[in-house]
Amino acid sequence: MFLALRELKHAKMRYLLIALIMVLIAWLVLFVSGLAQGLSSDNASSIQNMNADYLIVQKDSDHRLTRSTVPEAQLAEIRDFAGGSSAAPLGVQMTAVTKAGETKKLDATLFAIETEGMLAPAIAEGRMVDEIAPDEAVVDISFKEAGIALGEVLEEQMSGQQLKVVGFTKGQSFSHSPVIHVNFKVWGTIKPAVSRGGTGDGLQYNAVALQASAAKADQISESVPGIEVITMDQALQGIPGYKEEQGSLLMMVAFLFVIAAFVLAVFFYVITIQKMNQFGVLKAIGASSSYLARNIISQVITLSVASLAVSIGFTYGVAAILPAGMPFDLSPRLVVLCSVLFLAVAVVGSLLSLYRVVSVDAIEAIGRAA
């Protein structure tokens, strides 16, 4: 470590340029990772934050909630096996709403839930919808950006149903649109053709959320005909565009790590080649290969850690000035994961340099130096 620090101090400009390249690569990795995580949350946070282990959907619905129909009779069968409080119905409807008295449409997704059940979201402001209220709704806090406040009235475009905003939630979006939670009385009014007038008799749902063990989930899947029990991850993959969107972004991140490995390998290899004579002299006066290898690894780790610290600060600084509507989410867990991978890639990139140092012949190096 002593030799590594002395060399970094001696050749400041050379290593500063390398560090700059590492900062830019690390920043790009972190920024794209934050975008991927942000888009994931914007597309599916309502499912990711759902208090359930499994979702029960109609068989052959391709795991898509909007294609699935679960009648009330099947819900009763499912509850017989799972227990009443462990299975909760869910209605899903893509729609658009307008603020009362205005014409501007806002995309939204209706989630019909039992407002006192396990699917009730945490309320950030206001209160939860009353179970029997005919016109109340809880909306995602992103509606505030459109000027929606507590007490405002929204009009659902498909049915003309008016909804009074009584509360706000956080982190509730589906297919890149904010979620509006309503009770099944409202659901029956909005979808009368399906829900038979909203009386509560013959209601049809899109899915049933389940809290149960894997064995219980398998039992329900085998015992109730016409359904399929899927994991929450399968439900995420079933959201239109989710898999393709995340696959593209993750591929970009993977290629950035590969590029980082090649760039760092080339930089450190060139620097090592330039110092072969010095390494030969050090070996001739007794320095071991392991000591020289530790010197290179110490340089790589020191530069990587310093570059990561700068790039993390830079990324959070850029995130602070991004528009509020841009989906960007760089969690501490994601930062730690990317940092560990970047350190690993940097060390892997230095392996070629280590090989050259270990294989250098002291006498031949001294001869070249002379």
Short mmCIF file of C-alpha atoms in Angstrom, two decimals, residues 70-251:
data_model
loop_
_atom_site.label_atom_id
_atom_site.label_comp_id
_atom_site.label_asym_id
_atom_site.label_seq_id
_atom_site.Cartn_x
_atom_site.Cartn_y
_atom_site.Cartn_z
CA VAL A 70 -62.52 -14.13 -11.59
CA PRO A 71 -66.25 -14.42 -10.76
CA GLU A 72 -67.58 -14.10 -7.24
CA ALA A 73 -68.37 -17.82 -7.09
CA GLN A 74 -64.69 -18.64 -7.59
CA LEU A 75 -63.73 -16.11 -4.93
CA ALA A 76 -65.97 -17.98 -2.48
CA GLU A 77 -64.27 -21.28 -3.38
CA ILE A 78 -60.82 -19.74 -2.97
CA ARG A 79 -61.75 -18.33 0.43
CA ASP A 80 -63.00 -21.74 1.55
CA PHE A 81 -59.45 -23.07 1.06
CA ALA A 82 -57.41 -20.00 2.02
CA GLY A 83 -59.48 -18.55 4.84
CA GLY A 84 -61.57 -15.41 4.48
CA SER A 85 -58.96 -12.86 5.55
CA SER A 86 -56.14 -14.44 3.50
CA ALA A 87 -57.78 -13.87 0.11
CA ALA A 88 -58.87 -10.45 -1.13
CA PRO A 89 -60.51 -9.59 -4.48
CA LEU A 90 -58.99 -7.02 -6.80
CA GLY A 91 -60.55 -5.15 -9.70
CA VAL A 92 -58.32 -3.44 -12.27
CA GLN A 93 -59.43 -1.01 -14.96
CA MET A 94 -57.32 1.27 -17.15
CA THR A 95 -59.15 4.56 -17.61
CA ALA A 96 -58.90 8.34 -17.77
CA VAL A 97 -60.31 10.96 -15.42
CA THR A 98 -60.90 14.69 -15.58
CA LYS A 99 -61.07 17.26 -12.83
CA ALA A 100 -64.66 18.41 -12.36
CA GLY A 101 -65.33 21.39 -14.62
CA GLU A 102 -62.23 20.81 -16.78
CA THR A 103 -61.62 18.92 -20.02
CA LYS A 104 -57.99 17.85 -19.61
CA LYS A 105 -57.81 14.07 -19.28
CA LEU A 106 -55.47 12.32 -16.85
CA ASP A 107 -54.50 8.69 -17.37
CA ALA A 108 -55.21 6.49 -14.36
CA THR A 109 -55.79 2.89 -13.27
CA LEU A 110 -58.69 1.99 -11.03
CA PHE A 111 -57.97 -0.54 -8.28
CA ALA A 112 -61.13 -1.80 -6.60
CA ILE A 113 -60.39 -3.25 -3.16
CA GLU A 114 -61.96 -4.09 0.16
CA THR A 115 -60.96 -0.89 1.89
CA GLU A 116 -60.58 -2.55 5.28
CA GLY A 117 -58.81 -5.61 3.88
CA MET A 118 -55.20 -6.58 3.31
CA LEU A 119 -54.90 -4.70 -0.01
CA ALA A 120 -55.70 -1.30 1.51
CA PRO A 121 -52.66 0.94 0.82
CA ALA A 122 -50.94 3.14 3.39
CA ILE A 123 -52.44 6.64 3.46
CA ALA A 124 -49.95 9.48 3.14
CA GLU A 125 -52.51 12.25 3.54
CA GLY A 126 -56.23 12.31 4.28
CA ARG A 127 -58.10 9.07 5.02
CA MET A 128 -59.07 5.75 3.50
CA VAL A 129 -62.24 5.34 1.46
CA ASP A 130 -65.32 4.31 3.42
CA GLU A 131 -66.37 0.74 2.59
CA ILE A 132 -69.90 1.75 1.57
CA ALA A 133 -69.32 5.29 0.27
CA PRO A 134 -70.77 5.64 -3.26
CA ASP A 135 -68.34 8.25 -4.58
CA GLU A 136 -65.03 8.29 -2.66
CA ALA A 137 -61.51 7.56 -3.91
CA VAL A 138 -57.94 7.55 -2.70
CA VAL A 139 -55.44 8.61 -5.37
CA ASP A 140 -51.67 8.46 -5.81
CA ILE A 141 -49.86 11.58 -4.64
CA SER A 142 -48.59 12.21 -8.20
CA PHE A 143 -52.07 13.63 -8.92
CA LYS A 144 -51.03 16.68 -6.92
CA GLU A 145 -48.81 17.70 -9.85
CA ALA A 146 -52.01 18.04 -11.90
CA GLY A 147 -53.53 20.34 -9.28
CA ILE A 148 -55.67 17.71 -7.55
CA ALA A 149 -56.21 18.37 -3.84
CA LEU A 150 -58.19 16.77 -1.04
CA GLY A 151 -61.88 17.32 -1.58
CA GLU A 152 -61.54 17.73 -5.35
CA VAL A 153 -63.96 15.80 -7.55
CA LEU A 154 -62.74 13.65 -10.45
CA GLU A 155 -64.94 12.32 -13.24
CA GLU A 156 -64.27 8.84 -14.62
CA GLN A 157 -64.56 9.08 -18.40
CA MET A 158 -65.99 5.65 -19.24
CA SER A 159 -68.97 5.84 -16.88
CA GLY A 160 -69.23 9.49 -15.89
CA GLN A 161 -68.93 8.44 -12.23
CA GLN A 162 -67.76 11.26 -10.00
CA LEU A 163 -65.15 10.49 -7.36
CA LYS A 164 -64.34 12.69 -4.39
CA VAL A 165 -60.66 12.59 -3.40
CA VAL A 166 -60.48 11.79 0.33
CA GLY A 167 -56.86 10.70 0.58
CA PHE A 168 -53.46 10.35 -1.07
CA THR A 169 -51.14 7.35 -1.26
CA LYS A 170 -47.47 7.07 -2.21
CA GLY A 171 -45.83 4.62 -4.61
CA GLN A 172 -49.04 3.43 -6.26
CA SER A 173 -48.79 3.23 -10.03
CA PHE A 174 -49.64 0.61 -12.64
CA SER A 175 -48.52 0.51 -16.26
CA HIS A 176 -47.06 4.04 -15.97
CA SER A 177 -50.30 5.54 -14.69
CA PRO A 178 -51.22 6.54 -11.13
CA VAL A 179 -53.62 4.27 -9.26
CA ILE A 180 -57.01 5.35 -7.92
CA HIS A 181 -58.29 3.08 -5.15
CA VAL A 182 -62.06 2.71 -4.85
CA ASN A 183 -64.44 0.37 -3.02
CA PHE A 184 -66.58 -2.25 -4.74
CA LYS A 185 -69.70 -0.10 -4.55
CA VAL A 186 -68.00 2.40 -6.87
CA TRP A 187 -66.57 -0.47 -8.92
CA GLY A 188 -70.05 -1.83 -9.55
CA THR A 189 -71.23 1.58 -10.75
CA ILE A 190 -68.27 2.08 -13.09
CA LYS A 191 -68.55 -1.41 -14.60
CA PRO A 192 -72.29 -2.12 -14.51
CA ALA A 193 -72.25 -4.50 -17.45
CA VAL A 194 -69.76 -6.72 -15.70
CA SER A 195 -70.76 -6.14 -12.11
CA ARG A 196 -74.53 -6.46 -12.58
CA GLY A 197 -75.36 -2.94 -11.43
CA GLY A 198 -72.94 -2.84 -8.51
CA THR A 199 -75.32 -4.48 -6.05
CA GLY A 200 -72.64 -6.84 -4.79
CA ASP A 201 -74.36 -9.91 -6.33
CA GLY A 202 -72.41 -11.53 -9.12
CA LEU A 203 -69.46 -9.16 -9.00
CA GLN A 204 -66.55 -10.08 -11.20
CA TYR A 205 -62.94 -9.32 -10.36
CA ASN A 206 -59.66 -9.34 -12.24
CA ALA A 207 -57.67 -11.21 -9.60
CA VAL A 208 -57.60 -12.43 -6.02
CA ALA A 209 -54.64 -11.53 -3.81
CA LEU A 210 -53.49 -14.36 -1.58
CA GLN A 211 -51.45 -14.57 1.60
CA ALA A 212 -50.50 -18.22 1.94
CA SER A 213 -47.69 -20.74 1.93
CA ALA A 214 -46.49 -22.36 -1.29
CA ALA A 215 -48.22 -25.62 -0.29
CA LYS A 216 -51.54 -23.84 0.26
CA ALA A 217 -51.18 -21.98 -3.06
CA ASP A 218 -50.61 -25.30 -4.86
CA GLN A 219 -53.65 -26.80 -3.15
CA ILE A 220 -55.87 -23.92 -4.28
CA SER A 221 -54.50 -24.12 -7.83
CA GLU A 222 -55.32 -27.83 -8.02
CA SER A 223 -58.70 -27.63 -6.29
CA VAL A 224 -60.37 -24.61 -7.92
CA PRO A 225 -60.96 -25.04 -11.66
CA GLY A 226 -60.28 -22.33 -14.22
CA ILE A 227 -57.70 -20.38 -12.21
CA GLU A 228 -53.94 -20.03 -12.02
CA VAL A 229 -51.92 -19.05 -8.96
CA ILE A 230 -48.97 -16.84 -9.92
CA THR A 231 -46.16 -15.28 -7.93
CA MET A 232 -45.84 -11.53 -7.58
CA ASP A 233 -42.83 -11.63 -9.90
CA GLN A 234 -44.92 -13.38 -12.56
CA ALA A 235 -47.58 -10.71 -12.10
CA LEU A 236 -44.93 -8.04 -12.70
CA GLN A 237 -43.75 -9.78 -15.86
CA GLY A 238 -47.36 -9.85 -17.06
CA ILE A 239 -47.71 -6.06 -17.02
CA PRO A 240 -47.63 -4.91 -20.68
CA GLY A 241 -44.14 -3.70 -21.63
CA TYR A 242 -42.60 -4.33 -18.20
CA LYS A 243 -40.40 -7.26 -19.20
CA GLU A 244 -39.24 -5.66 -22.44
CA GLU A 245 -38.53 -2.30 -20.83
CA GLN A 246 -36.54 -3.76 -17.95
CA GLY A 247 -34.74 -6.20 -20.24
CA SER A 248 -33.48 -3.39 -22.48
CA LEU A 249 -32.26 -1.28 -19.56
CA LEU A 250 -30.60 -4.19 -17.76
CA MET A 251 -28.84 -5.12 -21.01
#
